[in-house]
CSV table of C-alpha atoms in Angstrom, one decimal:
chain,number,residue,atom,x,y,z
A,1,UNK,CA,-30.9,11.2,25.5
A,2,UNK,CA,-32.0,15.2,26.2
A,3,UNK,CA,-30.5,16.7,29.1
A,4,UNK,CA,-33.5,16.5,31.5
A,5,UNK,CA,-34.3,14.3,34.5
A,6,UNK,CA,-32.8,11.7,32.8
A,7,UNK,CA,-29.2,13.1,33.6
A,8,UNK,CA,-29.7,12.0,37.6
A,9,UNK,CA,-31.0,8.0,36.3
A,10,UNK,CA,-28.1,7.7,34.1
A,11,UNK,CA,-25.2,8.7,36.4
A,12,UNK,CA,-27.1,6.5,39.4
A,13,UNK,CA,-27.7,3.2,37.1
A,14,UNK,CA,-23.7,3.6,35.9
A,15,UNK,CA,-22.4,4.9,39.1
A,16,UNK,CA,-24.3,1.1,40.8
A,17,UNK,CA,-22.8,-0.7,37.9
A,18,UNK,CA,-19.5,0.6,38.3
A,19,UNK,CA,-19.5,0.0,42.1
A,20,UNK,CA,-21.8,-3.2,43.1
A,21,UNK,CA,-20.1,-2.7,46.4
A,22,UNK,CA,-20.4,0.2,47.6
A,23,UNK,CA,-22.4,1.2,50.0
A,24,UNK,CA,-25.8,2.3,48.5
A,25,UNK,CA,-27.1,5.3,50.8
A,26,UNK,CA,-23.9,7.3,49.3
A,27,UNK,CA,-26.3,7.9,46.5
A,28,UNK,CA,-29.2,9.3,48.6
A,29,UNK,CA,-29.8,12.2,47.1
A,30,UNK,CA,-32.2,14.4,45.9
A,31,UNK,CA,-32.7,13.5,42.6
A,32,UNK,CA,-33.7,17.3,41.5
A,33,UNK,CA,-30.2,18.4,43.3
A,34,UNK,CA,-28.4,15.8,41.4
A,35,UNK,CA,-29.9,16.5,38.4
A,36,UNK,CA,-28.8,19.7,39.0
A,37,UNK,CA,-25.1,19.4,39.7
A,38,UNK,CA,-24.9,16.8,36.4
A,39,UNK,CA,-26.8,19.7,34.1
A,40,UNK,CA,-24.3,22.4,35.3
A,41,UNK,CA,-21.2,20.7,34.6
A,42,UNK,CA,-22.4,19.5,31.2
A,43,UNK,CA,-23.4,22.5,30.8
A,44,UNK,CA,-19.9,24.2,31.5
A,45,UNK,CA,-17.8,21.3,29.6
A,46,UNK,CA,-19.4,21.8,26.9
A,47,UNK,CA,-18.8,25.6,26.8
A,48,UNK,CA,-15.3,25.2,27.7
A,49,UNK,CA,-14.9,23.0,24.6
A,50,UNK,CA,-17.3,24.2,21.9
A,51,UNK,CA,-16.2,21.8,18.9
A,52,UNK,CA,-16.4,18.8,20.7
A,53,UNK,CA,-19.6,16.8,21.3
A,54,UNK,CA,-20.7,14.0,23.1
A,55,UNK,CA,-23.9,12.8,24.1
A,56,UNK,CA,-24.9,12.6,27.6
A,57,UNK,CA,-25.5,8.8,27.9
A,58,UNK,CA,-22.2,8.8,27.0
A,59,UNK,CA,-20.7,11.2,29.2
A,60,UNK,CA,-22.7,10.9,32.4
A,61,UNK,CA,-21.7,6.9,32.8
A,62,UNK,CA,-17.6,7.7,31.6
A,63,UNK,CA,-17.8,10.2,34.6
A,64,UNK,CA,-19.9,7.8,37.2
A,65,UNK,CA,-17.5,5.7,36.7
A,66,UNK,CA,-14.5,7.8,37.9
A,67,UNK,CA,-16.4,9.0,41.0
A,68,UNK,CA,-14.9,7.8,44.4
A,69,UNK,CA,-16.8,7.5,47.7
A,70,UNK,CA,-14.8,9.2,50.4
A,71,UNK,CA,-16.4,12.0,50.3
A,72,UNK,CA,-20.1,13.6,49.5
A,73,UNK,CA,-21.6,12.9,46.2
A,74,UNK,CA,-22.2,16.7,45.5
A,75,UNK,CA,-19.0,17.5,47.0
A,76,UNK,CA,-16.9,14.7,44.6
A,77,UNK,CA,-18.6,15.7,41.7
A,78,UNK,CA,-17.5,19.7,42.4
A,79,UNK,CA,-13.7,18.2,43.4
A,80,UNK,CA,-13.3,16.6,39.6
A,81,UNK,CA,-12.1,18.7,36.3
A,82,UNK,CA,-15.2,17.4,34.9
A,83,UNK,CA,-14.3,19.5,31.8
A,84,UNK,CA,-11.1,18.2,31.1
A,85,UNK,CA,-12.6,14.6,31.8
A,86,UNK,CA,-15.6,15.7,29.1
A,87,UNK,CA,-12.9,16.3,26.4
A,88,UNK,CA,-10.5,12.7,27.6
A,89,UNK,CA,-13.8,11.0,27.2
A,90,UNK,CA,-14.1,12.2,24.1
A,91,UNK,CA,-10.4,11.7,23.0
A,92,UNK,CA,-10.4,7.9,24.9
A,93,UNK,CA,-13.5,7.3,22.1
A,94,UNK,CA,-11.2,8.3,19.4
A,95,UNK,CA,-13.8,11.7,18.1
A,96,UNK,CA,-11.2,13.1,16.2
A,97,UNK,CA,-12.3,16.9,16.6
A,98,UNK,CA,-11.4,15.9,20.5
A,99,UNK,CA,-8.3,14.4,19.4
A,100,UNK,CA,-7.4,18.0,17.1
A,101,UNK,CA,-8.5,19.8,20.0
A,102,UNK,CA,-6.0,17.9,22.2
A,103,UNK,CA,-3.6,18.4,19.7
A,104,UNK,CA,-4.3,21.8,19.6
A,105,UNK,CA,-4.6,23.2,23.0
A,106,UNK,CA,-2.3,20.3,24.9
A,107,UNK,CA,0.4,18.6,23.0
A,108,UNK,CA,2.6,22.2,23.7
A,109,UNK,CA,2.3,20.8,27.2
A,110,UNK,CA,4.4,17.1,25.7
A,111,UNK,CA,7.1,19.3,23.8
A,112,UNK,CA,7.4,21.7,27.1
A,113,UNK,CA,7.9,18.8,29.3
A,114,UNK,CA,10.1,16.8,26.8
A,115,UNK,CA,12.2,19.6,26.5
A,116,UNK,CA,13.2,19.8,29.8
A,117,UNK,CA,14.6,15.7,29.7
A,118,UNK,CA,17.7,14.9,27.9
A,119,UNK,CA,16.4,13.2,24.9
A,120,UNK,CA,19.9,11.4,23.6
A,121,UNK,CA,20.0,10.7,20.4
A,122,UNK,CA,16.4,10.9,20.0
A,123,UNK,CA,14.7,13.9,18.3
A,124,UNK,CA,12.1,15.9,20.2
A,125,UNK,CA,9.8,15.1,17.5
A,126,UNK,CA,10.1,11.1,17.4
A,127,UNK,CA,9.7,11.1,21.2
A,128,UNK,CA,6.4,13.6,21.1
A,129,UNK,CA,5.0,11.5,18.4
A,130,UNK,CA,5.4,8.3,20.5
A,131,UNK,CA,4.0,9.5,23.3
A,132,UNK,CA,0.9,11.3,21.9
A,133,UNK,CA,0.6,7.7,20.5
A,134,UNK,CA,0.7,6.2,24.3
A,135,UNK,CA,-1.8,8.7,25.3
A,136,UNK,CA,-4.4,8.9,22.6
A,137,UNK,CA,-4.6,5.6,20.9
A,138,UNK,CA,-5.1,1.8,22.3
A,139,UNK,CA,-3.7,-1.2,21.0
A,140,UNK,CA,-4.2,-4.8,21.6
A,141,UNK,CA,-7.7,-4.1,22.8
A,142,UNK,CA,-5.6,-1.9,25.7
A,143,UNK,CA,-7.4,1.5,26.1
A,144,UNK,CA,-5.7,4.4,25.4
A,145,UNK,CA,-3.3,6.2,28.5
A,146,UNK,CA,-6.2,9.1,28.6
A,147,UNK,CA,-9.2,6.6,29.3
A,148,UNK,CA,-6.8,6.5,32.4
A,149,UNK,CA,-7.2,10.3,33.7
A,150,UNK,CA,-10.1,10.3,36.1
A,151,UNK,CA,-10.7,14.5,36.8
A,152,UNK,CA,-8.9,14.9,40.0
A,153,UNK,CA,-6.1,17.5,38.7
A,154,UNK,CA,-6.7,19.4,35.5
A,155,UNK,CA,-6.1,17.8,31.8
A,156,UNK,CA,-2.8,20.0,31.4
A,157,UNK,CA,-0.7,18.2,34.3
A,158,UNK,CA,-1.7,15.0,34.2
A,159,UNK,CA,-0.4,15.0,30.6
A,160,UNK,CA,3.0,16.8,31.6
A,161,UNK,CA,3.3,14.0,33.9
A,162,UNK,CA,2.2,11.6,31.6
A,163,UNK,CA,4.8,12.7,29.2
A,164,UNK,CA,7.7,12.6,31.3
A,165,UNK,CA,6.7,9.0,32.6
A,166,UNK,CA,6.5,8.2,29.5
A,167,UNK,CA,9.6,9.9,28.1
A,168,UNK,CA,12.0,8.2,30.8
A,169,UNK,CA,10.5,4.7,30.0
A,170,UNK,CA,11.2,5.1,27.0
A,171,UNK,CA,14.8,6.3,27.0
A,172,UNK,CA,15.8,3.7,29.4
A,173,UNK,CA,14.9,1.1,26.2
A,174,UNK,CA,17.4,3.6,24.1
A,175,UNK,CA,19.9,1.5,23.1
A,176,UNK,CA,17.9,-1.2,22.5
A,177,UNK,CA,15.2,0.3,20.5
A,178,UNK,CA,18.2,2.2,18.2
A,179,UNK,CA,19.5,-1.3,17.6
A,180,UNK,CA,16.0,-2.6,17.1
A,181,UNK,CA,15.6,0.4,14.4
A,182,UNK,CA,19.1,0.1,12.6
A,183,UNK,CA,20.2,-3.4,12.7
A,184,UNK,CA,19.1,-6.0,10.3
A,185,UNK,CA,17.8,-9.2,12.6
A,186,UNK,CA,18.7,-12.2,12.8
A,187,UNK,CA,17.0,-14.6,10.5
A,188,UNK,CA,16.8,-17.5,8.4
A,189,UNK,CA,18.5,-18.1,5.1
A,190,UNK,CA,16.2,-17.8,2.6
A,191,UNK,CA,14.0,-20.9,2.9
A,192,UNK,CA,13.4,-22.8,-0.6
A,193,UNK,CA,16.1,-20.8,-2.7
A,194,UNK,CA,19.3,-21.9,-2.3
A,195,UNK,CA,20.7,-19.1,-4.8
A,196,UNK,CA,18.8,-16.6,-2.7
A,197,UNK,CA,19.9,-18.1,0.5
A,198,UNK,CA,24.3,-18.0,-0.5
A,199,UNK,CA,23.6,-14.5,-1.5
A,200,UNK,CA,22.0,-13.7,1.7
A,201,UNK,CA,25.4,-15.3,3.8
A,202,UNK,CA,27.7,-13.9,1.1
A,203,UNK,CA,26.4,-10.2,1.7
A,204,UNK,CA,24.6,-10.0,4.8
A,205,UNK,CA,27.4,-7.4,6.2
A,206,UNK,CA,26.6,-5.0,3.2
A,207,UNK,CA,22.6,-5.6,3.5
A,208,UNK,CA,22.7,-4.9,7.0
A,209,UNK,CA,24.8,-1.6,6.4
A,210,UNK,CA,22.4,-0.8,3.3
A,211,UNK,CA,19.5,-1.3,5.5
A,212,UNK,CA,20.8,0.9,8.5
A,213,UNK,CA,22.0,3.8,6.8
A,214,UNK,CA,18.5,3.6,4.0
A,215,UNK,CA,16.4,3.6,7.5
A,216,UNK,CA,18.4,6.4,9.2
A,217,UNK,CA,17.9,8.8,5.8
A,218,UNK,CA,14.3,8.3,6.1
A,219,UNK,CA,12.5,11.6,7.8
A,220,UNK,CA,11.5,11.2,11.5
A,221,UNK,CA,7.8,10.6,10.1
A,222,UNK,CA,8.4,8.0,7.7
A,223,UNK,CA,10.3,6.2,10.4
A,224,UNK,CA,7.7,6.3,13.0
A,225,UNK,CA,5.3,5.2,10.3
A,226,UNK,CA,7.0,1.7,9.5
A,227,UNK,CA,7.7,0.9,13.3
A,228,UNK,CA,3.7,1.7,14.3
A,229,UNK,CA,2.8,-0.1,11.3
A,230,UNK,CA,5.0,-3.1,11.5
A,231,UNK,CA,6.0,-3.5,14.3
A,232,UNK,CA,2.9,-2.1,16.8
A,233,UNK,CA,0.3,-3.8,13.9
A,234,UNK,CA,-1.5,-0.5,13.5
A,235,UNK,CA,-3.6,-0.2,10.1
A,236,UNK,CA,-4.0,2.7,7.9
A,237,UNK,CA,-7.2,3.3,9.7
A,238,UNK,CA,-5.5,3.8,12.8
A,239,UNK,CA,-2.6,5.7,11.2
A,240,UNK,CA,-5.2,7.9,10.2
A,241,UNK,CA,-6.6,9.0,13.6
A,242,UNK,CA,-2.9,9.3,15.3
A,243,UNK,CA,-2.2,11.6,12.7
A,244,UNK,CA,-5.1,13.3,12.3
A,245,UNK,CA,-5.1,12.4,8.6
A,246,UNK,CA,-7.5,10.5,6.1
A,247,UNK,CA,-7.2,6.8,5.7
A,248,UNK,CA,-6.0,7.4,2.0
A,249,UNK,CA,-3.3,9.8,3.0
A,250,UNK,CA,-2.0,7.4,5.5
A,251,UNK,CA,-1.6,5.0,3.1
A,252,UNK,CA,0.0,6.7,1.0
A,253,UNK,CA,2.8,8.3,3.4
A,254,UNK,CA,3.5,4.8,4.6
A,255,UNK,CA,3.8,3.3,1.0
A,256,UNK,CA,6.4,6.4,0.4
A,257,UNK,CA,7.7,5.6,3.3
A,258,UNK,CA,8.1,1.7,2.2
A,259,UNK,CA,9.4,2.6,-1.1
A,260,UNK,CA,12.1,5.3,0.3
A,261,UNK,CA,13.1,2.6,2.4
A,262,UNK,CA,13.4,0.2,-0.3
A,263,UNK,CA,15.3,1.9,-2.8
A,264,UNK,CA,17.6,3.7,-0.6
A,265,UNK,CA,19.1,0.0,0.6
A,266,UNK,CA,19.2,-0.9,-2.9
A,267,UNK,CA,20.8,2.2,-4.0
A,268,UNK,CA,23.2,1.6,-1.5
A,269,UNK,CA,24.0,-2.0,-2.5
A,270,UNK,CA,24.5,-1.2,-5.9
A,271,UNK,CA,27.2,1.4,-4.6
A,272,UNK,CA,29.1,-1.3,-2.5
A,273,UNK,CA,28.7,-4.2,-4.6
A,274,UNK,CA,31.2,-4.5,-7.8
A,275,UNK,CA,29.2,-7.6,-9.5
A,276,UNK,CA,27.9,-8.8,-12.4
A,277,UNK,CA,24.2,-8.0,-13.2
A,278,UNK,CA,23.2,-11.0,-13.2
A,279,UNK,CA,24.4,-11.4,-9.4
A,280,UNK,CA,22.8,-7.9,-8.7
A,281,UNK,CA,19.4,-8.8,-10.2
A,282,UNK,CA,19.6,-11.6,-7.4
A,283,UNK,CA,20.8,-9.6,-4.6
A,284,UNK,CA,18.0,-6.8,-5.6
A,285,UNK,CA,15.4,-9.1,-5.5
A,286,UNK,CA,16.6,-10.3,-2.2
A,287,UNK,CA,16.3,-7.1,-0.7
A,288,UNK,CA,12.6,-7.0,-2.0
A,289,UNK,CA,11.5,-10.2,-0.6
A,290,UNK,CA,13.5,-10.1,2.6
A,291,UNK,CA,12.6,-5.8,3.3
A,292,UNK,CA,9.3,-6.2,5.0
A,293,UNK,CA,10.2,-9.5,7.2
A,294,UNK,CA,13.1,-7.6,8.7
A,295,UNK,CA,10.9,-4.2,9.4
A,296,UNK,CA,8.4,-6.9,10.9
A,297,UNK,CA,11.3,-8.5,12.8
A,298,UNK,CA,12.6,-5.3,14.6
A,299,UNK,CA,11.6,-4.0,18.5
């Protein structure tokens, strides 16, 4: 779509769609004013954020959308940040050179804000990196936190605010969520292997201390990593856009991750268990086959 009359059609046919309801002489306007307003703020996002680009037909209805009625068109159209809503579009679609530029020129803004809150026993770092994941990524068919920001205060506050929303949420689930993180859950012997399932009873106690002190050696990343993998679903491909990383790369820090985890609790068990090796060949493969049902089982 160029950036001629068409500019004035697009916003009208998403701003109609958007808003069967309202009333329809709001948008009786002249279409060469219109068309002018819509080509100057394009014009003006895209200077104020040169790497990122999105097409018109793309911008123009993402903005219609977010447009009240209570006042002028012209006049609600000059009242939004219609830059900052330009780059959240762009974000809210995932365009990773929005998302590096959010990174680059707003996530300061999380850390500033964070920093403020006491944080507990939770690092600065785990809590940014949760809530960057609130704002810029969707799950469960849920749009992203930013899809949310509709222009009417700049970008840079509405994510301070977001942040510490965010951030006070999620320390009121504290205790809960450390005990989600470092306690091995409750769950069935294991089912068709009756060896496996008297070792599981016999050493639970010094599994679930393995586990817990193997998880908490692990580097804020890696820990982050298993609980957005198994426990929020996300995929590698997803991984890779909330860390601004390749698909491969995120595979392979969250099979490090995996395998830290792994041979840290059987590191550990070794340590407490005086057995013979026949017993510890059991108890190690128990840890294998029961590892990835309790990091599913946790939150």
């Amino acid at each position: 779509m160029g950036d001629g009359p068409a500019l004035a059609r697009c916003f009208s046919t998403a701003w109609r769609a958007a808003r069967p309801d309202a009333p329809a002489d709001w948008l009786d306007l002249d279409e060469t004013s219109l068309e002018a307003a819509l080509a100057s703020l394009l014009a003006a996002a895209r200077a104020t954020w040169t790497d990122v680009r999105i097409e018109p037909d793309v911008f123009i209805p993402y903005l219609a959308a977010r447009i009240d009625t209570d006042v002028p068109l012209i006049r609600a159209l000059s009242h939004r940040a219609c830059a900052d809503l330009y780059l959240a579009c762009a974000c809210a679609r995932g365009d990773a050179t929005a998302i590096a530029t959010f990174d680059r020129t707003l996530l300061r803004d999380v850390t500033a804000a964070l920093s403020r809150i006491d944080l507990g026993s939770t690092t600065l770092e785990d809590l940014r990196d949760r809530i960057r994941h609130r704002i810029l990524v969707g799950e469960g068919g849920v749009l992203p936190r930013i899809a949310e920001y509709a222009g009417r205060g700049d970008l840079r506050g509405w994510v301070r605010v977001v942040a510490v929303r965010e951030a006070l949420g999620l320390l009121r689930k504290q205790k809960r969520e450390e005990r989600a993180h470092l306690e091995l859950a409750q769950i069935d012997p294991a089912s068709g292997d009756p060896e496996l399932a008297r070792i599981e009873r016999l050493y639970h106690e010094e599994f679930q201390s393995a586990f817990r002190e193997a998880l908490a050696s692990l580097s804020p990343r890696e820990r982050n990593l298993l609980r957005q993998h198994y426990q929020q679903g996300l995929g590698i491909d997803e991984l890779g856009v909330l860390y601004d990383i390749h698909r491969a790369t995120a595979a392979r820090w969250l099979a490090r991750a995996r395998e830290r985890l792994a041979s840290g609790t059987r590191q550990r068990m070794r340590e407490r268990l005086q057995v013979e090796r026949g017993e510890l060949d059991n108890i190690l493969r128990l840890i294998q086959s029961r590892l990835e049902i309790t990091l599913r089982s946790q939150g």
